[in-house]
Amino acid sequence: MRELIANIIKLEWGMFDKVNNKGGRADCQNNKQTFIAMRASQFEAWNQEVLQSYLNDLLEAEASGRNLLTEKYAYMMEFTSPGEFSAIKDVLPEISEEKENLIEEISRIKMEWTEDMHARYPLAASQGRPLYSSEDGPNVVSIETYMVGELKTYSTNTLALLLNMIKGIKKEGKNLPVMILNNTACKYGYKSVDELEEKLRERVINK
């Protein structure tokens, strides 16, 4: 699993590093360690089937000269910059009805989980992003839009496996975004997301 995740992140970083932004290179493109920590936190919550399928997506994209990270940010523009998106949408891979349905179901479950996470961990979960695409703007990307943009770059096989994994997690009464946030907290030296939330609360009280 560890090697699988490392290979995924290596490919993703190579693509992320090459993303061309309209306003020039973004600050986050110069922070490789944060990128690694955030992506590893997500992938460590996935099972091996989903990881292997997504690695295959990345390898196939690389072999055909596609940059999935560029495509992810381009898909987001449908909500953040509709005018600019209309000018580039024809060069993006078309999303099939099957993929749309899978993305819709995954998004619905993940947004329910995200709402719950924000209610339970309001400080730790705060990313400076609004929750929903309806709140997007030219310089504002919601959690929903970011998530959907990424999901659109996954293959149908990866989406189907991811949905199956998500249904299993839900059946167990767990929350995937909380699992990912907990992984992130641990990477920054906390024992758990609960400890992180408590420390952040103490800082607010002591201000």
PDB file of C-alpha atoms in Angstrom:
ATOM      1  CA  MET A   1       0.000   0.000   0.000  1.00  0.00           C
ATOM      2  CA  ARG A   2       2.761   2.444   0.956  1.00  0.00           C
ATOM      3  CA  GLU A   3       4.621   1.914  -2.315  1.00  0.00           C
ATOM      4  CA  LEU A   4       1.365   2.198  -4.271  1.00  0.00           C
ATOM      5  CA  ILE A   5       0.567   5.533  -2.617  1.00  0.00           C
ATOM      6  CA  ALA A   6       4.120   6.799  -3.176  1.00  0.00           C
ATOM      7  CA  ASN A   7       3.868   5.974  -6.889  1.00  0.00           C
ATOM      8  CA  ILE A   8       0.522   7.774  -7.175  1.00  0.00           C
ATOM      9  CA  ILE A   9       1.812  10.897  -5.442  1.00  0.00           C
ATOM     10  CA  LYS A  10       4.972  10.932  -7.560  1.00  0.00           C
ATOM     11  CA  LEU A  11       2.882  10.913 -10.750  1.00  0.00           C
ATOM     12  CA  GLU A  12       0.428  13.479  -9.390  1.00  0.00           C
ATOM     13  CA  TRP A  13       3.191  15.841  -8.311  1.00  0.00           C
ATOM     14  CA  GLY A  14       4.797  15.614 -11.732  1.00  0.00           C
ATOM     15  CA  MET A  15       1.488  16.706 -13.261  1.00  0.00           C
ATOM     16  CA  PHE A  16       0.719  19.329 -10.601  1.00  0.00           C
ATOM     17  CA  ASP A  17       4.154  20.882 -11.075  1.00  0.00           C
ATOM     18  CA  LYS A  18       3.345  21.387 -14.765  1.00  0.00           C
ATOM     19  CA  VAL A  19      -0.092  22.993 -14.315  1.00  0.00           C
ATOM     20  CA  ASN A  20      -0.088  26.406 -16.013  1.00  0.00           C
ATOM     21  CA  ASN A  21      -2.127  29.004 -14.147  1.00  0.00           C
ATOM     22  CA  LYS A  22      -3.483  32.116 -15.809  1.00  0.00           C
ATOM     23  CA  GLY A  23      -1.912  34.341 -13.150  1.00  0.00           C
ATOM     24  CA  GLY A  24       1.405  32.498 -13.085  1.00  0.00           C
ATOM     25  CA  ARG A  25       2.704  29.693 -10.912  1.00  0.00           C
ATOM     26  CA  ALA A  26       0.621  29.204  -7.749  1.00  0.00           C
ATOM     27  CA  ASP A  27       2.305  29.294  -4.321  1.00  0.00           C
ATOM     28  CA  CYS A  28       1.078  25.768  -3.558  1.00  0.00           C
ATOM     29  CA  GLN A  29       3.091  24.477  -6.529  1.00  0.00           C
ATOM     30  CA  ASN A  30       6.239  25.405  -4.607  1.00  0.00           C
ATOM     31  CA  ASN A  31       5.225  23.475  -1.486  1.00  0.00           C
ATOM     32  CA  LYS A  32       5.850  19.840  -2.320  1.00  0.00           C
ATOM     33  CA  GLN A  33       5.816  18.585   1.281  1.00  0.00           C
ATOM     34  CA  THR A  34       2.340  19.983   1.957  1.00  0.00           C
ATOM     35  CA  PHE A  35       1.123  18.455  -1.307  1.00  0.00           C
ATOM     36  CA  ILE A  36       2.529  15.067  -0.282  1.00  0.00           C
ATOM     37  CA  ALA A  37       0.985  15.261   3.205  1.00  0.00           C
ATOM     38  CA  MET A  38      -2.471  16.224   1.952  1.00  0.00           C
ATOM     39  CA  ARG A  39      -2.593  13.671  -0.855  1.00  0.00           C
ATOM     40  CA  ALA A  40      -1.189  10.879   1.331  1.00  0.00           C
ATOM     41  CA  SER A  41      -3.856  11.629   3.946  1.00  0.00           C
ATOM     42  CA  GLN A  42      -6.521  10.995   1.317  1.00  0.00           C
ATOM     43  CA  PHE A  43      -4.982   7.913  -0.256  1.00  0.00           C
ATOM     44  CA  GLU A  44      -4.248   6.235   3.083  1.00  0.00           C
ATOM     45  CA  ALA A  45      -8.025   6.116   3.625  1.00  0.00           C
ATOM     46  CA  TRP A  46      -8.580   4.249   0.328  1.00  0.00           C
ATOM     47  CA  ASN A  47      -8.407   0.500  -0.203  1.00  0.00           C
ATOM     48  CA  GLN A  48      -5.922  -1.226  -2.487  1.00  0.00           C
ATOM     49  CA  GLU A  49      -8.415  -1.787  -5.320  1.00  0.00           C
ATOM     50  CA  VAL A  50      -9.211   1.915  -5.664  1.00  0.00           C
ATOM     51  CA  LEU A  51      -5.551   2.888  -5.352  1.00  0.00           C
ATOM     52  CA  GLN A  52      -4.456   0.452  -8.063  1.00  0.00           C
ATOM     53  CA  SER A  53      -7.209   1.593 -10.424  1.00  0.00           C
ATOM     54  CA  TYR A  54      -6.327   5.260  -9.910  1.00  0.00           C
ATOM     55  CA  LEU A  55      -2.625   4.519 -10.445  1.00  0.00           C
ATOM     56  CA  ASN A  56      -3.612   2.915 -13.749  1.00  0.00           C
ATOM     57  CA  ASP A  57      -5.567   6.086 -14.635  1.00  0.00           C
ATOM     58  CA  LEU A  58      -2.479   8.204 -14.011  1.00  0.00           C
ATOM     59  CA  LEU A  59      -0.183   5.896 -15.976  1.00  0.00           C
ATOM     60  CA  GLU A  60      -2.570   5.796 -18.939  1.00  0.00           C
ATOM     61  CA  ALA A  61      -2.932   9.582 -18.854  1.00  0.00           C
ATOM     62  CA  GLU A  62       0.832  10.070 -18.743  1.00  0.00           C
ATOM     63  CA  ALA A  63       1.319   7.662 -21.659  1.00  0.00           C
ATOM     64  CA  SER A  64      -1.181   9.602 -23.773  1.00  0.00           C
ATOM     65  CA  GLY A  65       0.210  13.027 -22.845  1.00  0.00           C
ATOM     66  CA  ARG A  66      -2.719  14.074 -20.647  1.00  0.00           C
ATOM     67  CA  ASN A  67      -2.325  15.991 -17.384  1.00  0.00           C
ATOM     68  CA  LEU A  68      -5.117  14.928 -15.002  1.00  0.00           C
ATOM     69  CA  LEU A  69      -4.304  17.752 -12.586  1.00  0.00           C
ATOM     70  CA  THR A  70      -4.690  20.355 -15.336  1.00  0.00           C
ATOM     71  CA  GLU A  71      -7.994  18.729 -16.299  1.00  0.00           C
ATOM     72  CA  LYS A  72      -9.173  18.781 -12.672  1.00  0.00           C
ATOM     73  CA  TYR A  73      -8.711  22.541 -12.377  1.00  0.00           C
ATOM     74  CA  ALA A  74     -10.247  23.053 -15.817  1.00  0.00           C
ATOM     75  CA  TYR A  75     -13.391  21.148 -14.815  1.00  0.00           C
ATOM     76  CA  MET A  76     -13.695  23.354 -11.708  1.00  0.00           C
ATOM     77  CA  MET A  77     -13.937  26.413 -13.954  1.00  0.00           C
ATOM     78  CA  GLU A  78     -17.430  25.332 -15.030  1.00  0.00           C
ATOM     79  CA  PHE A  79     -18.567  26.767 -11.682  1.00  0.00           C
ATOM     80  CA  THR A  80     -15.870  29.308 -10.827  1.00  0.00           C
ATOM     81  CA  SER A  81     -15.392  30.894 -14.282  1.00  0.00           C
ATOM     82  CA  PRO A  82     -18.236  29.777 -16.593  1.00  0.00           C
ATOM     83  CA  GLY A  83     -17.211  32.140 -19.392  1.00  0.00           C
ATOM     84  CA  GLU A  84     -13.649  30.861 -19.530  1.00  0.00           C
ATOM     85  CA  PHE A  85     -14.852  27.284 -19.186  1.00  0.00           C
ATOM     86  CA  SER A  86     -17.062  27.576 -22.268  1.00  0.00           C
ATOM     87  CA  ALA A  87     -13.947  28.417 -24.288  1.00  0.00           C
ATOM     88  CA  ILE A  88     -12.034  25.294 -23.200  1.00  0.00           C
ATOM     89  CA  LYS A  89     -14.702  22.664 -22.511  1.00  0.00           C
ATOM     90  CA  ASP A  90     -14.461  21.160 -26.004  1.00  0.00           C
ATOM     91  CA  VAL A  91     -10.837  20.123 -25.444  1.00  0.00           C
ATOM     92  CA  LEU A  92     -11.645  18.295 -22.190  1.00  0.00           C
ATOM     93  CA  PRO A  93     -12.599  14.602 -22.194  1.00  0.00           C
ATOM     94  CA  GLU A  94     -16.365  14.221 -22.403  1.00  0.00           C
ATOM     95  CA  ILE A  95     -18.022  12.886 -19.255  1.00  0.00           C
ATOM     96  CA  SER A  96     -20.280   9.926 -20.038  1.00  0.00           C
ATOM     97  CA  GLU A  97     -23.720   9.521 -18.490  1.00  0.00           C
ATOM     98  CA  GLU A  98     -22.421   6.533 -16.525  1.00  0.00           C
ATOM     99  CA  LYS A  99     -19.612   8.639 -15.052  1.00  0.00           C
ATOM    100  CA  GLU A 100     -22.014  11.498 -14.285  1.00  0.00           C
ATOM    101  CA  ASN A 101     -24.267   9.124 -12.340  1.00  0.00           C
ATOM    102  CA  LEU A 102     -21.357   7.674 -10.366  1.00  0.00           C
ATOM    103  CA  ILE A 103     -20.013  11.155  -9.582  1.00  0.00           C
ATOM    104  CA  GLU A 104     -23.443  12.339  -8.470  1.00  0.00           C
ATOM    105  CA  GLU A 105     -23.874   9.434  -6.051  1.00  0.00           C
ATOM    106  CA  ILE A 106     -20.344   9.736  -4.649  1.00  0.00           C
ATOM    107  CA  SER A 107     -20.743  13.502  -4.242  1.00  0.00           C
ATOM    108  CA  ARG A 108     -24.066  13.173  -2.449  1.00  0.00           C
ATOM    109  CA  ILE A 109     -22.646  10.813   0.175  1.00  0.00           C
ATOM    110  CA  LYS A 110     -19.391  12.749   0.582  1.00  0.00           C
ATOM    111  CA  MET A 111     -21.176  16.088   1.010  1.00  0.00           C
ATOM    112  CA  GLU A 112     -23.408  14.583   3.719  1.00  0.00           C
ATOM    113  CA  TRP A 113     -20.253  13.360   5.434  1.00  0.00           C
ATOM    114  CA  THR A 114     -18.560  16.739   4.991  1.00  0.00           C
ATOM    115  CA  GLU A 115     -21.494  18.551   6.603  1.00  0.00           C
ATOM    116  CA  ASP A 116     -21.249  16.157   9.547  1.00  0.00           C
ATOM    117  CA  MET A 117     -17.477  16.676   9.767  1.00  0.00           C
ATOM    118  CA  HIS A 118     -17.879  20.463   9.879  1.00  0.00           C
ATOM    119  CA  ALA A 119     -20.484  20.137  12.629  1.00  0.00           C
ATOM    120  CA  ARG A 120     -18.211  17.879  14.705  1.00  0.00           C
ATOM    121  CA  TYR A 121     -14.881  19.590  13.978  1.00  0.00           C
ATOM    122  CA  PRO A 122     -15.685  23.191  12.999  1.00  0.00           C
ATOM    123  CA  LEU A 123     -12.140  24.457  13.607  1.00  0.00           C
ATOM    124  CA  ALA A 124     -10.115  21.529  12.276  1.00  0.00           C
ATOM    125  CA  ALA A 125     -12.349  21.154   9.214  1.00  0.00           C
ATOM    126  CA  SER A 126     -12.211  24.828   8.290  1.00  0.00           C
ATOM    127  CA  GLN A 127     -10.291  25.169   5.015  1.00  0.00           C
ATOM    128  CA  GLY A 128     -11.331  28.693   4.123  1.00  0.00           C
ATOM    129  CA  ARG A 129     -13.592  27.167   1.480  1.00  0.00           C
ATOM    130  CA  PRO A 130     -17.395  27.307   1.324  1.00  0.00           C
ATOM    131  CA  LEU A 131     -19.143  23.943   1.175  1.00  0.00           C
ATOM    132  CA  TYR A 132     -21.254  24.189  -1.969  1.00  0.00           C
ATOM    133  CA  SER A 133     -20.774  25.032  -5.657  1.00  0.00           C
ATOM    134  CA  SER A 134     -23.551  27.626  -5.392  1.00  0.00           C
ATOM    135  CA  GLU A 135     -21.089  29.707  -3.332  1.00  0.00           C
ATOM    136  CA  ASP A 136     -18.292  29.626  -5.938  1.00  0.00           C
ATOM    137  CA  GLY A 137     -16.790  32.743  -7.465  1.00  0.00           C
ATOM    138  CA  PRO A 138     -13.813  33.761  -9.657  1.00  0.00           C
ATOM    139  CA  ASN A 139     -11.418  33.393  -6.711  1.00  0.00           C
ATOM    140  CA  VAL A 140     -13.491  31.076  -4.530  1.00  0.00           C
ATOM    141  CA  VAL A 141     -13.615  27.293  -4.992  1.00  0.00           C
ATOM    142  CA  SER A 142     -16.015  25.328  -2.807  1.00  0.00           C
ATOM    143  CA  ILE A 143     -15.324  21.897  -1.367  1.00  0.00           C
ATOM    144  CA  GLU A 144     -18.052  20.475  -3.611  1.00  0.00           C
ATOM    145  CA  THR A 145     -16.582  21.971  -6.799  1.00  0.00           C
ATOM    146  CA  TYR A 146     -13.052  20.824  -5.923  1.00  0.00           C
ATOM    147  CA  MET A 147     -14.311  17.309  -5.237  1.00  0.00           C
ATOM    148  CA  VAL A 148     -16.373  17.049  -8.433  1.00  0.00           C
ATOM    149  CA  GLY A 149     -13.508  18.447 -10.521  1.00  0.00           C
ATOM    150  CA  GLU A 150     -11.240  15.696  -9.227  1.00  0.00           C
ATOM    151  CA  LEU A 151     -13.833  12.936  -9.609  1.00  0.00           C
ATOM    152  CA  LYS A 152     -14.283  13.854 -13.285  1.00  0.00           C
ATOM    153  CA  THR A 153     -10.645  12.933 -13.937  1.00  0.00           C
ATOM    154  CA  TYR A 154     -11.116   9.388 -12.597  1.00  0.00           C
ATOM    155  CA  SER A 155     -11.947   6.513 -14.948  1.00  0.00           C
ATOM    156  CA  THR A 156     -15.342   4.824 -14.791  1.00  0.00           C
ATOM    157  CA  ASN A 157     -13.656   1.814 -13.183  1.00  0.00           C
ATOM    158  CA  THR A 158     -12.035   3.925 -10.449  1.00  0.00           C
ATOM    159  CA  LEU A 159     -15.317   5.721  -9.749  1.00  0.00           C
ATOM    160  CA  ALA A 160     -17.224   2.426  -9.489  1.00  0.00           C
ATOM    161  CA  LEU A 161     -14.639   0.980  -7.095  1.00  0.00           C
ATOM    162  CA  LEU A 162     -14.597   4.206  -5.070  1.00  0.00           C
ATOM    163  CA  LEU A 163     -18.390   4.191  -4.753  1.00  0.00           C
ATOM    164  CA  ASN A 164     -18.311   0.571  -3.613  1.00  0.00           C
ATOM    165  CA  MET A 165     -15.663   1.441  -1.008  1.00  0.00           C
ATOM    166  CA  ILE A 166     -17.682   4.446   0.165  1.00  0.00           C
ATOM    167  CA  LYS A 167     -20.824   2.358   0.578  1.00  0.00           C
ATOM    168  CA  GLY A 168     -18.842  -0.094   2.693  1.00  0.00           C
ATOM    169  CA  ILE A 169     -17.486   2.700   4.898  1.00  0.00           C
ATOM    170  CA  LYS A 170     -20.978   4.137   5.293  1.00  0.00           C
ATOM    171  CA  LYS A 171     -22.365   0.727   6.249  1.00  0.00           C
ATOM    172  CA  GLU A 172     -19.735   0.542   9.002  1.00  0.00           C
ATOM    173  CA  GLY A 173     -20.956   3.888  10.356  1.00  0.00           C
ATOM    174  CA  LYS A 174     -17.692   5.651   9.517  1.00  0.00           C
ATOM    175  CA  ASN A 175     -17.083   8.989   7.794  1.00  0.00           C
ATOM    176  CA  LEU A 176     -14.467   9.114   5.011  1.00  0.00           C
ATOM    177  CA  PRO A 177     -13.703  12.879   5.210  1.00  0.00           C
ATOM    178  CA  VAL A 178     -13.194  12.512   8.981  1.00  0.00           C
ATOM    179  CA  MET A 179     -10.850   9.573   8.361  1.00  0.00           C
ATOM    180  CA  ILE A 180      -8.849  11.729   5.936  1.00  0.00           C
ATOM    181  CA  LEU A 181      -8.804  14.694   8.330  1.00  0.00           C
ATOM    182  CA  ASN A 182      -7.619  12.387  11.106  1.00  0.00           C
ATOM    183  CA  ASN A 183      -4.752  11.207   8.883  1.00  0.00           C
ATOM    184  CA  THR A 184      -3.841  14.845   8.204  1.00  0.00           C
ATOM    185  CA  ALA A 185      -3.867  15.705  11.915  1.00  0.00           C
ATOM    186  CA  CYS A 186      -1.535  12.789  12.651  1.00  0.00           C
ATOM    187  CA  LYS A 187       0.890  13.942   9.946  1.00  0.00           C
ATOM    188  CA  TYR A 188       1.169  17.298  11.707  1.00  0.00           C
ATOM    189  CA  GLY A 189       2.019  15.758  15.070  1.00  0.00           C
ATOM    190  CA  TYR A 190      -1.394  15.334  16.707  1.00  0.00           C
ATOM    191  CA  LYS A 191      -2.670  12.034  18.075  1.00  0.00           C
ATOM    192  CA  SER A 192      -6.022  12.467  16.358  1.00  0.00           C
ATOM    193  CA  VAL A 193      -8.388  15.003  14.825  1.00  0.00           C
ATOM    194  CA  ASP A 194     -10.061  15.225  18.243  1.00  0.00           C
ATOM    195  CA  GLU A 195      -6.804  16.430  19.794  1.00  0.00           C
ATOM    196  CA  LEU A 196      -6.318  18.907  16.942  1.00  0.00           C
ATOM    197  CA  GLU A 197      -9.823  20.313  17.423  1.00  0.00           C
ATOM    198  CA  GLU A 198      -9.230  20.660  21.167  1.00  0.00           C
ATOM    199  CA  LYS A 199      -5.909  22.474  20.655  1.00  0.00           C
ATOM    200  CA  LEU A 200      -7.494  24.861  18.148  1.00  0.00           C
ATOM    201  CA  ARG A 201     -10.352  25.529  20.560  1.00  0.00           C
ATOM    202  CA  GLU A 202      -7.863  26.347  23.330  1.00  0.00           C
ATOM    203  CA  ARG A 203      -6.123  28.852  21.059  1.00  0.00           C
ATOM    204  CA  VAL A 204      -9.409  30.587  20.305  1.00  0.00           C
ATOM    205  CA  ILE A 205     -10.317  30.774  23.998  1.00  0.00           C
ATOM    206  CA  ASN A 206      -6.871  32.078  24.980  1.00  0.00           C
ATOM    207  CA  LYS A 207      -6.766  34.845  22.373  1.00  0.00           C
TER     208      LYS A 207
END
